[in-house]
């Protein structure tokens, strides 16, 4: 392998990782935007001004009287979506994981805490559906950007599927 082909391979890998990370950030931002808008509209509909909402979001304090009209979990979701930043590269890693599963579907993978070999074609969809479940319900543990994982997986699948069917099928 010449240094030019090695450089091209590194550039493709870096571009793939970056694209999956950007897709993860885009999906995460869109879901956060929807959650913030939903919570703000609920509070605006009961007569709270936008200034009061912004004060509530910045301080974390609110009048408990609003709980008669807006459920506490909706207020907590609004606060979390507004204040908790997305940090990390897990969405991009999901993109790489999906690409690996597409290229090597029969490779066996294991979780550290569950040392049972599972083929990639079963394991990867399982963890993506898990992220979808945890992202859509209240059962998530901690502040995990589940929709960033899904966004990275979608972009990783699109890129790997395109490359597999067009560019790499000749090699």
Short mmCIF file of N, CA and C in Angstrom, two decimals:
data_model
loop_
_atom_site.label_atom_id
_atom_site.label_comp_id
_atom_site.label_asym_id
_atom_site.label_seq_id
_atom_site.Cartn_x
_atom_site.Cartn_y
_atom_site.Cartn_z
N UNK A 1 0.86 -1.17 0.00
CA UNK A 1 0.00 0.00 0.00
C UNK A 1 0.91 1.24 0.00
N UNK A 2 0.67 2.09 -0.93
CA UNK A 2 1.47 3.31 -1.00
C UNK A 2 0.97 4.32 0.01
N UNK A 3 1.77 5.34 0.24
CA UNK A 3 1.35 6.37 1.21
C UNK A 3 0.15 7.14 0.69
N UNK A 4 -0.04 7.23 -0.64
CA UNK A 4 -1.21 7.94 -1.18
C UNK A 4 -2.48 7.16 -0.90
N UNK A 5 -2.44 5.84 -1.11
CA UNK A 5 -3.65 5.05 -0.84
C UNK A 5 -3.93 4.99 0.66
N UNK A 6 -2.89 4.97 1.49
CA UNK A 6 -3.09 5.00 2.94
C UNK A 6 -3.71 6.32 3.37
N UNK A 7 -3.24 7.41 2.77
CA UNK A 7 -3.80 8.73 3.07
C UNK A 7 -5.25 8.81 2.63
N UNK A 8 -5.58 8.26 1.47
CA UNK A 8 -6.96 8.26 0.98
C UNK A 8 -7.85 7.44 1.89
N UNK A 9 -7.35 6.30 2.37
CA UNK A 9 -8.12 5.47 3.29
C UNK A 9 -8.37 6.20 4.60
N UNK A 10 -7.35 6.86 5.13
CA UNK A 10 -7.51 7.64 6.36
C UNK A 10 -8.51 8.77 6.16
N UNK A 11 -8.45 9.41 5.01
CA UNK A 11 -9.38 10.51 4.72
C UNK A 11 -10.81 10.00 4.64
N UNK A 12 -11.03 8.85 4.00
CA UNK A 12 -12.37 8.26 3.93
C UNK A 12 -12.89 7.90 5.32
N UNK A 13 -12.03 7.29 6.12
CA UNK A 13 -12.44 6.89 7.47
C UNK A 13 -12.78 8.12 8.32
N UNK A 14 -11.95 9.15 8.22
CA UNK A 14 -12.21 10.37 8.98
C UNK A 14 -13.48 11.04 8.50
N UNK A 15 -13.68 11.09 7.20
CA UNK A 15 -14.90 11.68 6.64
C UNK A 15 -16.14 10.91 7.04
N UNK A 16 -16.03 9.58 7.05
CA UNK A 16 -17.15 8.74 7.48
C UNK A 16 -17.51 9.02 8.93
N UNK A 17 -16.49 9.03 9.80
CA UNK A 17 -16.71 9.29 11.23
C UNK A 17 -17.31 10.67 11.44
N UNK A 18 -16.79 11.66 10.73
CA UNK A 18 -17.30 13.03 10.85
C UNK A 18 -18.74 13.12 10.36
N UNK A 19 -19.06 12.48 9.23
CA UNK A 19 -20.42 12.51 8.71
C UNK A 19 -21.40 11.84 9.67
N UNK A 20 -21.01 10.72 10.25
CA UNK A 20 -21.88 10.05 11.22
C UNK A 20 -22.06 10.93 12.46
N UNK A 21 -21.00 11.60 12.89
CA UNK A 21 -21.11 12.51 14.04
C UNK A 21 -22.01 13.69 13.75
N UNK A 22 -21.91 14.24 12.54
CA UNK A 22 -22.78 15.37 12.17
C UNK A 22 -24.24 14.92 12.06
N UNK A 23 -24.46 13.73 11.53
CA UNK A 23 -25.83 13.20 11.47
C UNK A 23 -26.40 12.99 12.86
N UNK A 24 -25.56 12.49 13.76
CA UNK A 24 -25.99 12.31 15.15
C UNK A 24 -26.35 13.64 15.79
N UNK A 25 -25.51 14.65 15.57
CA UNK A 25 -25.78 15.97 16.14
C UNK A 25 -27.06 16.57 15.55
N UNK A 26 -27.28 16.38 14.26
CA UNK A 26 -28.48 16.93 13.62
C UNK A 26 -29.75 16.30 14.18
N UNK A 27 -29.79 14.98 14.27
CA UNK A 27 -30.99 14.31 14.80
C UNK A 27 -31.20 14.68 16.26
N UNK A 28 -30.13 14.71 17.04
CA UNK A 28 -30.24 15.08 18.45
C UNK A 28 -30.78 16.50 18.60
N UNK A 29 -30.28 17.42 17.79
CA UNK A 29 -30.73 18.81 17.85
C UNK A 29 -32.19 18.94 17.45
N UNK A 30 -32.61 18.22 16.42
CA UNK A 30 -34.02 18.27 16.00
C UNK A 30 -34.95 17.74 17.08
N UNK A 31 -34.57 16.64 17.72
CA UNK A 31 -35.40 16.08 18.79
C UNK A 31 -35.43 17.03 19.98
N UNK A 32 -34.29 17.61 20.33
CA UNK A 32 -34.25 18.59 21.43
C UNK A 32 -35.12 19.80 21.11
N UNK A 33 -35.05 20.29 19.88
CA UNK A 33 -35.87 21.43 19.47
C UNK A 33 -37.35 21.11 19.64
N UNK A 34 -37.76 19.92 19.21
CA UNK A 34 -39.16 19.52 19.35
C UNK A 34 -39.55 19.46 20.83
N UNK A 35 -38.71 18.88 21.67
CA UNK A 35 -39.04 18.75 23.09
C UNK A 35 -39.12 20.12 23.77
N UNK A 36 -38.21 21.04 23.42
CA UNK A 36 -38.25 22.38 24.02
C UNK A 36 -39.50 23.12 23.55
N UNK A 37 -39.79 23.03 22.26
CA UNK A 37 -41.00 23.71 21.74
C UNK A 37 -42.25 23.15 22.37
N UNK A 38 -42.33 21.84 22.53
CA UNK A 38 -43.50 21.21 23.13
C UNK A 38 -43.70 21.69 24.57
N UNK A 39 -42.64 21.69 25.35
CA UNK A 39 -42.74 22.15 26.73
C UNK A 39 -43.05 23.63 26.83
N UNK A 40 -42.41 24.44 25.99
CA UNK A 40 -42.67 25.89 26.02
C UNK A 40 -44.11 26.19 25.62
N UNK A 41 -44.62 25.51 24.61
CA UNK A 41 -46.01 25.72 24.20
C UNK A 41 -46.98 25.34 25.31
N UNK A 42 -46.69 24.25 26.03
CA UNK A 42 -47.55 23.85 27.14
C UNK A 42 -47.58 24.94 28.21
N UNK A 43 -46.43 25.53 28.52
CA UNK A 43 -46.39 26.58 29.53
C UNK A 43 -46.99 27.89 29.03
N UNK A 44 -46.78 28.22 27.75
CA UNK A 44 -47.39 29.42 27.19
C UNK A 44 -48.91 29.31 27.16
N UNK A 45 -49.42 28.11 26.92
CA UNK A 45 -50.87 27.90 26.86
C UNK A 45 -51.57 28.10 28.20
N UNK A 46 -50.83 27.97 29.31
CA UNK A 46 -51.48 28.19 30.61
C UNK A 46 -51.24 29.61 31.12
N UNK A 47 -50.64 30.45 30.26
CA UNK A 47 -50.54 31.86 30.59
C UNK A 47 -49.21 32.32 31.15
N UNK A 48 -48.19 31.50 31.12
CA UNK A 48 -46.87 31.92 31.61
C UNK A 48 -46.16 32.63 30.48
N UNK A 49 -45.56 33.77 30.78
CA UNK A 49 -44.88 34.54 29.74
C UNK A 49 -43.55 33.88 29.36
N UNK A 50 -43.07 34.26 28.20
CA UNK A 50 -41.81 33.70 27.72
C UNK A 50 -40.63 34.11 28.61
N UNK A 51 -40.70 35.30 29.17
CA UNK A 51 -39.67 35.76 30.10
C UNK A 51 -39.64 34.90 31.35
N UNK A 52 -40.82 34.58 31.88
CA UNK A 52 -40.91 33.72 33.07
C UNK A 52 -40.40 32.31 32.77
N UNK A 53 -40.70 31.82 31.57
CA UNK A 53 -40.22 30.49 31.19
C UNK A 53 -38.70 30.48 31.11
N UNK A 54 -38.13 31.53 30.51
CA UNK A 54 -36.67 31.59 30.39
C UNK A 54 -36.02 31.70 31.77
N UNK A 55 -36.62 32.45 32.68
CA UNK A 55 -36.10 32.53 34.05
C UNK A 55 -36.17 31.15 34.72
N UNK A 56 -37.27 30.45 34.50
CA UNK A 56 -37.44 29.11 35.07
C UNK A 56 -36.37 28.16 34.53
N UNK A 57 -36.11 28.24 33.22
CA UNK A 57 -35.13 27.35 32.61
C UNK A 57 -33.70 27.69 33.04
N UNK A 58 -33.43 28.95 33.28
CA UNK A 58 -32.08 29.36 33.69
C UNK A 58 -31.81 29.08 35.16
N UNK A 59 -32.83 29.19 36.01
CA UNK A 59 -32.62 28.99 37.44
C UNK A 59 -33.01 27.59 37.92
N UNK A 60 -33.92 26.94 37.20
CA UNK A 60 -34.40 25.63 37.62
C UNK A 60 -35.49 25.70 38.67
N UNK A 61 -35.97 26.91 38.98
CA UNK A 61 -37.01 27.09 39.99
C UNK A 61 -38.30 27.51 39.31
N UNK A 62 -39.41 26.98 39.80
CA UNK A 62 -40.71 27.35 39.24
C UNK A 62 -41.77 27.29 40.33
N UNK A 63 -42.89 27.94 40.05
CA UNK A 63 -44.02 27.95 40.95
C UNK A 63 -44.72 26.60 40.86
N UNK A 64 -44.87 25.93 41.98
CA UNK A 64 -45.47 24.59 41.96
C UNK A 64 -46.94 24.61 41.56
N UNK A 65 -47.55 25.78 41.48
CA UNK A 65 -48.94 25.88 41.05
C UNK A 65 -49.14 25.48 39.60
N UNK A 66 -48.08 25.55 38.80
CA UNK A 66 -48.24 25.18 37.38
C UNK A 66 -48.38 23.68 37.20
N UNK A 67 -48.07 22.90 38.25
CA UNK A 67 -48.17 21.45 38.15
C UNK A 67 -49.61 20.97 38.04
N UNK A 68 -50.57 21.86 38.35
CA UNK A 68 -51.98 21.50 38.19
C UNK A 68 -52.35 21.44 36.71
N UNK A 69 -51.65 22.19 35.87
CA UNK A 69 -51.96 22.25 34.45
C UNK A 69 -50.95 21.52 33.56
N UNK A 70 -49.71 21.45 34.00
CA UNK A 70 -48.65 20.82 33.20
C UNK A 70 -47.99 19.75 34.06
N UNK A 71 -47.90 18.51 33.56
CA UNK A 71 -47.28 17.45 34.37
C UNK A 71 -45.79 17.73 34.64
N UNK A 72 -45.32 17.28 35.78
CA UNK A 72 -43.95 17.53 36.20
C UNK A 72 -42.96 16.88 35.24
N UNK A 73 -43.29 15.73 34.66
CA UNK A 73 -42.34 15.09 33.74
C UNK A 73 -42.15 15.90 32.46
N UNK A 74 -43.18 16.64 32.06
CA UNK A 74 -43.05 17.51 30.89
C UNK A 74 -42.14 18.70 31.18
N UNK A 75 -42.26 19.23 32.39
CA UNK A 75 -41.39 20.34 32.80
C UNK A 75 -39.95 19.86 32.94
N UNK A 76 -39.76 18.68 33.51
CA UNK A 76 -38.41 18.13 33.65
C UNK A 76 -37.79 17.84 32.28
N UNK A 77 -38.59 17.34 31.34
CA UNK A 77 -38.09 17.09 29.98
C UNK A 77 -37.69 18.39 29.31
N UNK A 78 -38.48 19.44 29.50
CA UNK A 78 -38.16 20.76 28.94
C UNK A 78 -36.84 21.27 29.53
N UNK A 79 -36.72 21.18 30.85
CA UNK A 79 -35.51 21.66 31.51
C UNK A 79 -34.27 20.88 31.04
N UNK A 80 -34.41 19.56 30.97
CA UNK A 80 -33.28 18.73 30.55
C UNK A 80 -32.90 19.01 29.11
N UNK A 81 -33.90 19.13 28.23
CA UNK A 81 -33.61 19.39 26.81
C UNK A 81 -32.97 20.75 26.62
N UNK A 82 -33.34 21.70 27.44
CA UNK A 82 -32.82 23.06 27.30
C UNK A 82 -31.42 23.20 27.88
N UNK A 83 -31.13 22.52 28.98
CA UNK A 83 -29.89 22.78 29.72
C UNK A 83 -28.78 21.75 29.58
N UNK A 84 -29.09 20.54 29.21
CA UNK A 84 -28.06 19.50 29.20
C UNK A 84 -27.41 19.45 27.83
N UNK A 85 -26.09 19.69 27.77
CA UNK A 85 -25.41 19.67 26.46
C UNK A 85 -25.16 18.24 25.99
N UNK A 86 -24.99 18.11 24.70
CA UNK A 86 -24.60 16.82 24.12
C UNK A 86 -23.08 16.81 23.99
N UNK A 87 -22.44 15.86 24.65
CA UNK A 87 -21.00 15.77 24.63
C UNK A 87 -20.63 14.33 24.29
N UNK A 88 -19.71 14.17 23.38
CA UNK A 88 -19.24 12.82 23.08
C UNK A 88 -19.33 12.48 21.61
N UNK A 89 -18.86 11.30 21.31
CA UNK A 89 -18.81 10.84 19.93
C UNK A 89 -19.56 9.53 19.76
N UNK A 90 -20.46 9.23 20.69
CA UNK A 90 -21.13 7.93 20.63
C UNK A 90 -22.00 7.78 19.39
N UNK A 91 -22.59 8.87 18.90
CA UNK A 91 -23.38 8.78 17.67
C UNK A 91 -22.52 8.40 16.48
N UNK A 92 -21.32 8.98 16.40
CA UNK A 92 -20.40 8.63 15.32
C UNK A 92 -19.93 7.18 15.46
N UNK A 93 -19.74 6.73 16.68
CA UNK A 93 -19.34 5.34 16.90
C UNK A 93 -20.46 4.39 16.48
N UNK A 94 -21.70 4.77 16.71
CA UNK A 94 -22.82 3.96 16.22
C UNK A 94 -22.79 3.88 14.70
N UNK A 95 -22.42 4.97 14.03
CA UNK A 95 -22.30 4.93 12.58
C UNK A 95 -21.26 3.93 12.13
N UNK A 96 -20.11 3.91 12.80
CA UNK A 96 -19.05 2.94 12.49
C UNK A 96 -19.53 1.52 12.81
N UNK A 97 -20.24 1.36 13.90
CA UNK A 97 -20.75 0.04 14.29
C UNK A 97 -21.73 -0.49 13.24
N UNK A 98 -22.62 0.37 12.77
CA UNK A 98 -23.57 -0.06 11.74
C UNK A 98 -22.85 -0.41 10.45
N UNK A 99 -21.86 0.37 10.07
CA UNK A 99 -21.09 0.07 8.87
C UNK A 99 -20.37 -1.27 9.01
N UNK A 100 -19.80 -1.53 10.19
CA UNK A 100 -19.15 -2.81 10.45
C UNK A 100 -20.17 -3.94 10.30
N UNK A 101 -21.35 -3.77 10.88
CA UNK A 101 -22.38 -4.81 10.79
C UNK A 101 -22.86 -5.04 9.37
N UNK A 102 -22.87 -4.01 8.56
CA UNK A 102 -23.27 -4.16 7.17
C UNK A 102 -22.20 -4.90 6.36
N UNK A 103 -20.95 -4.64 6.67
CA UNK A 103 -19.86 -5.29 5.94
C UNK A 103 -19.59 -6.71 6.45
N UNK A 104 -19.76 -6.94 7.74
CA UNK A 104 -19.46 -8.24 8.34
C UNK A 104 -20.64 -8.69 9.21
N UNK A 105 -21.76 -9.06 8.61
CA UNK A 105 -22.96 -9.38 9.40
C UNK A 105 -22.84 -10.62 10.28
N UNK A 106 -21.95 -11.53 9.93
CA UNK A 106 -21.83 -12.76 10.72
C UNK A 106 -20.72 -12.71 11.76
N UNK A 107 -20.06 -11.57 11.89
CA UNK A 107 -19.05 -11.42 12.94
C UNK A 107 -19.73 -11.48 14.30
N UNK A 108 -19.08 -12.12 15.25
CA UNK A 108 -19.68 -12.26 16.58
C UNK A 108 -19.16 -11.16 17.50
N UNK A 109 -20.09 -10.50 18.17
CA UNK A 109 -19.79 -9.41 19.11
C UNK A 109 -20.27 -9.80 20.49
N UNK A 110 -19.66 -9.20 21.52
CA UNK A 110 -20.07 -9.45 22.89
C UNK A 110 -20.04 -8.15 23.69
N UNK A 111 -20.94 -8.03 24.63
CA UNK A 111 -20.86 -6.96 25.62
C UNK A 111 -19.98 -7.44 26.76
N UNK A 112 -19.32 -6.51 27.42
CA UNK A 112 -18.43 -6.90 28.52
C UNK A 112 -19.22 -7.55 29.65
N UNK A 113 -20.37 -6.99 29.99
CA UNK A 113 -21.13 -7.53 31.12
C UNK A 113 -22.05 -8.67 30.72
N UNK A 114 -22.11 -9.01 29.44
CA UNK A 114 -22.90 -10.16 28.97
C UNK A 114 -22.03 -10.91 27.95
N UNK A 115 -21.11 -11.75 28.42
CA UNK A 115 -20.14 -12.37 27.52
C UNK A 115 -20.70 -13.56 26.73
N UNK A 116 -21.74 -13.28 25.96
CA UNK A 116 -22.34 -14.28 25.07
C UNK A 116 -22.16 -13.77 23.65
N UNK A 117 -21.52 -14.54 22.77
CA UNK A 117 -21.32 -14.06 21.40
C UNK A 117 -22.65 -13.97 20.64
N UNK A 118 -22.88 -12.82 20.01
CA UNK A 118 -24.08 -12.58 19.23
C UNK A 118 -23.63 -12.05 17.87
N UNK A 119 -24.21 -12.56 16.80
CA UNK A 119 -23.84 -12.10 15.46
C UNK A 119 -24.22 -10.64 15.30
N UNK A 120 -23.40 -9.92 14.55
CA UNK A 120 -23.59 -8.47 14.37
C UNK A 120 -24.95 -8.17 13.75
N UNK A 121 -25.44 -9.02 12.86
CA UNK A 121 -26.72 -8.75 12.20
C UNK A 121 -27.90 -8.81 13.18
N UNK A 122 -27.72 -9.41 14.35
CA UNK A 122 -28.76 -9.41 15.39
C UNK A 122 -28.46 -8.41 16.49
N UNK A 123 -27.19 -8.29 16.84
CA UNK A 123 -26.77 -7.44 17.97
C UNK A 123 -26.99 -5.95 17.68
N UNK A 124 -26.56 -5.50 16.51
CA UNK A 124 -26.62 -4.06 16.20
C UNK A 124 -28.06 -3.56 16.10
N UNK A 125 -28.97 -4.24 15.38
CA UNK A 125 -30.37 -3.77 15.40
C UNK A 125 -30.98 -3.79 16.81
N UNK A 126 -30.56 -4.77 17.63
CA UNK A 126 -31.08 -4.85 18.99
C UNK A 126 -30.71 -3.62 19.81
N UNK A 127 -29.45 -3.18 19.73
CA UNK A 127 -29.08 -2.01 20.52
C UNK A 127 -29.67 -0.72 19.94
N UNK A 128 -29.89 -0.68 18.62
CA UNK A 128 -30.53 0.50 18.03
C UNK A 128 -31.99 0.57 18.45
N UNK A 129 -32.69 -0.56 18.43
CA UNK A 129 -34.07 -0.56 18.91
C UNK A 129 -34.14 -0.24 20.40
N UNK A 130 -33.12 -0.66 21.15
CA UNK A 130 -33.04 -0.30 22.56
C UNK A 130 -32.93 1.21 22.73
N UNK A 131 -32.09 1.85 21.92
CA UNK A 131 -31.97 3.31 21.99
C UNK A 131 -33.29 3.98 21.59
N UNK A 132 -33.95 3.44 20.60
CA UNK A 132 -35.25 4.00 20.19
C UNK A 132 -36.26 3.87 21.33
N UNK A 133 -36.29 2.71 21.98
CA UNK A 133 -37.20 2.50 23.10
C UNK A 133 -36.89 3.46 24.25
N UNK A 134 -35.62 3.53 24.64
CA UNK A 134 -35.25 4.40 25.76
C UNK A 134 -35.41 5.87 25.43
N UNK A 135 -35.24 6.24 24.16
CA UNK A 135 -35.43 7.62 23.76
C UNK A 135 -36.88 8.05 23.75
N UNK A 136 -37.79 7.10 23.52
CA UNK A 136 -39.20 7.45 23.42
C UNK A 136 -39.95 7.24 24.74
N UNK A 137 -39.32 6.61 25.70
CA UNK A 137 -39.97 6.37 26.99
C UNK A 137 -39.19 7.07 28.10
N UNK A 138 -39.66 6.92 29.31
CA UNK A 138 -39.01 7.54 30.47
C UNK A 138 -38.06 6.58 31.17
N UNK A 139 -37.72 5.48 30.55
CA UNK A 139 -36.92 4.46 31.21
C UNK A 139 -35.41 4.63 31.03
N UNK A 140 -34.98 5.72 30.45
CA UNK A 140 -33.55 5.93 30.21
C UNK A 140 -32.82 6.12 31.53
N UNK A 141 -31.61 5.59 31.59
CA UNK A 141 -30.78 5.74 32.78
C UNK A 141 -29.78 6.85 32.50
N UNK A 142 -29.85 7.93 33.24
CA UNK A 142 -28.92 9.04 33.07
C UNK A 142 -29.28 9.90 31.87
N UNK A 143 -28.39 10.79 31.54
CA UNK A 143 -28.59 11.71 30.43
C UNK A 143 -27.87 11.17 29.19
N UNK A 144 -28.54 10.27 28.50
CA UNK A 144 -27.98 9.65 27.31
C UNK A 144 -28.71 10.22 26.10
N UNK A 145 -27.96 10.62 25.10
CA UNK A 145 -28.55 11.18 23.88
C UNK A 145 -28.91 10.03 22.93
N UNK A 146 -30.01 9.35 23.24
CA UNK A 146 -30.41 8.18 22.46
C UNK A 146 -30.65 8.50 20.99
N UNK A 147 -31.23 9.66 20.71
CA UNK A 147 -31.51 10.00 19.32
C UNK A 147 -30.23 10.39 18.57
N UNK A 148 -29.19 10.79 19.27
CA UNK A 148 -27.90 11.00 18.62
C UNK A 148 -27.34 9.65 18.15
N UNK A 149 -27.52 8.62 18.96
CA UNK A 149 -27.09 7.28 18.56
C UNK A 149 -27.83 6.84 17.30
N UNK A 150 -29.12 7.08 17.29
CA UNK A 150 -29.94 6.68 16.14
C UNK A 150 -29.54 7.49 14.90
N UNK A 151 -29.30 8.78 15.07
CA UNK A 151 -28.87 9.60 13.94
C UNK A 151 -27.54 9.14 13.36
N UNK A 152 -26.58 8.83 14.21
CA UNK A 152 -25.30 8.32 13.74
C UNK A 152 -25.45 6.98 13.03
N UNK A 153 -26.33 6.13 13.57
CA UNK A 153 -26.56 4.82 12.95
C UNK A 153 -27.21 4.98 11.57
N UNK A 154 -28.13 5.91 11.43
CA UNK A 154 -28.79 6.13 10.14
C UNK A 154 -27.78 6.61 9.10
N UNK A 155 -26.99 7.61 9.45
CA UNK A 155 -26.00 8.13 8.50
C UNK A 155 -24.96 7.07 8.19
N UNK A 156 -24.51 6.33 9.20
CA UNK A 156 -23.55 5.25 8.97
C UNK A 156 -24.11 4.19 8.03
N UNK A 157 -25.39 3.85 8.20
CA UNK A 157 -26.01 2.87 7.31
C UNK A 157 -26.08 3.39 5.88
N UNK A 158 -26.52 4.63 5.72
CA UNK A 158 -26.65 5.21 4.38
C UNK A 158 -25.30 5.23 3.67
N UNK A 159 -24.27 5.72 4.33
CA UNK A 159 -22.95 5.80 3.71
C UNK A 159 -22.37 4.41 3.40
N UNK A 160 -22.45 3.51 4.37
CA UNK A 160 -21.88 2.17 4.17
C UNK A 160 -22.65 1.41 3.08
N UNK A 161 -23.95 1.55 3.06
CA UNK A 161 -24.76 0.87 2.03
C UNK A 161 -24.42 1.41 0.65
N UNK A 162 -24.28 2.72 0.54
CA UNK A 162 -23.92 3.32 -0.74
C UNK A 162 -22.53 2.85 -1.17
N UNK A 163 -21.56 2.92 -0.27
CA UNK A 163 -20.20 2.51 -0.62
C UNK A 163 -20.13 1.03 -0.96
N UNK A 164 -20.85 0.21 -0.20
CA UNK A 164 -20.83 -1.23 -0.44
C UNK A 164 -21.40 -1.55 -1.82
N UNK A 165 -22.47 -0.89 -2.21
CA UNK A 165 -23.12 -1.20 -3.47
C UNK A 165 -22.52 -0.49 -4.67
N UNK A 166 -21.77 0.56 -4.47
CA UNK A 166 -21.24 1.31 -5.61
C UNK A 166 -19.72 1.31 -5.69
N UNK A 167 -19.07 1.71 -4.63
CA UNK A 167 -17.65 1.96 -4.70
C UNK A 167 -16.81 0.72 -4.37
N UNK A 168 -17.19 -0.03 -3.35
CA UNK A 168 -16.33 -1.11 -2.87
C UNK A 168 -16.66 -2.47 -3.47
N UNK A 169 -17.69 -2.59 -4.27
CA UNK A 169 -18.05 -3.90 -4.77
C UNK A 169 -17.05 -4.43 -5.80
N UNK A 170 -16.21 -3.57 -6.30
CA UNK A 170 -15.21 -3.99 -7.28
C UNK A 170 -13.91 -4.46 -6.64
N UNK A 171 -13.77 -4.27 -5.32
CA UNK A 171 -12.51 -4.60 -4.66
C UNK A 171 -12.66 -5.86 -3.86
#
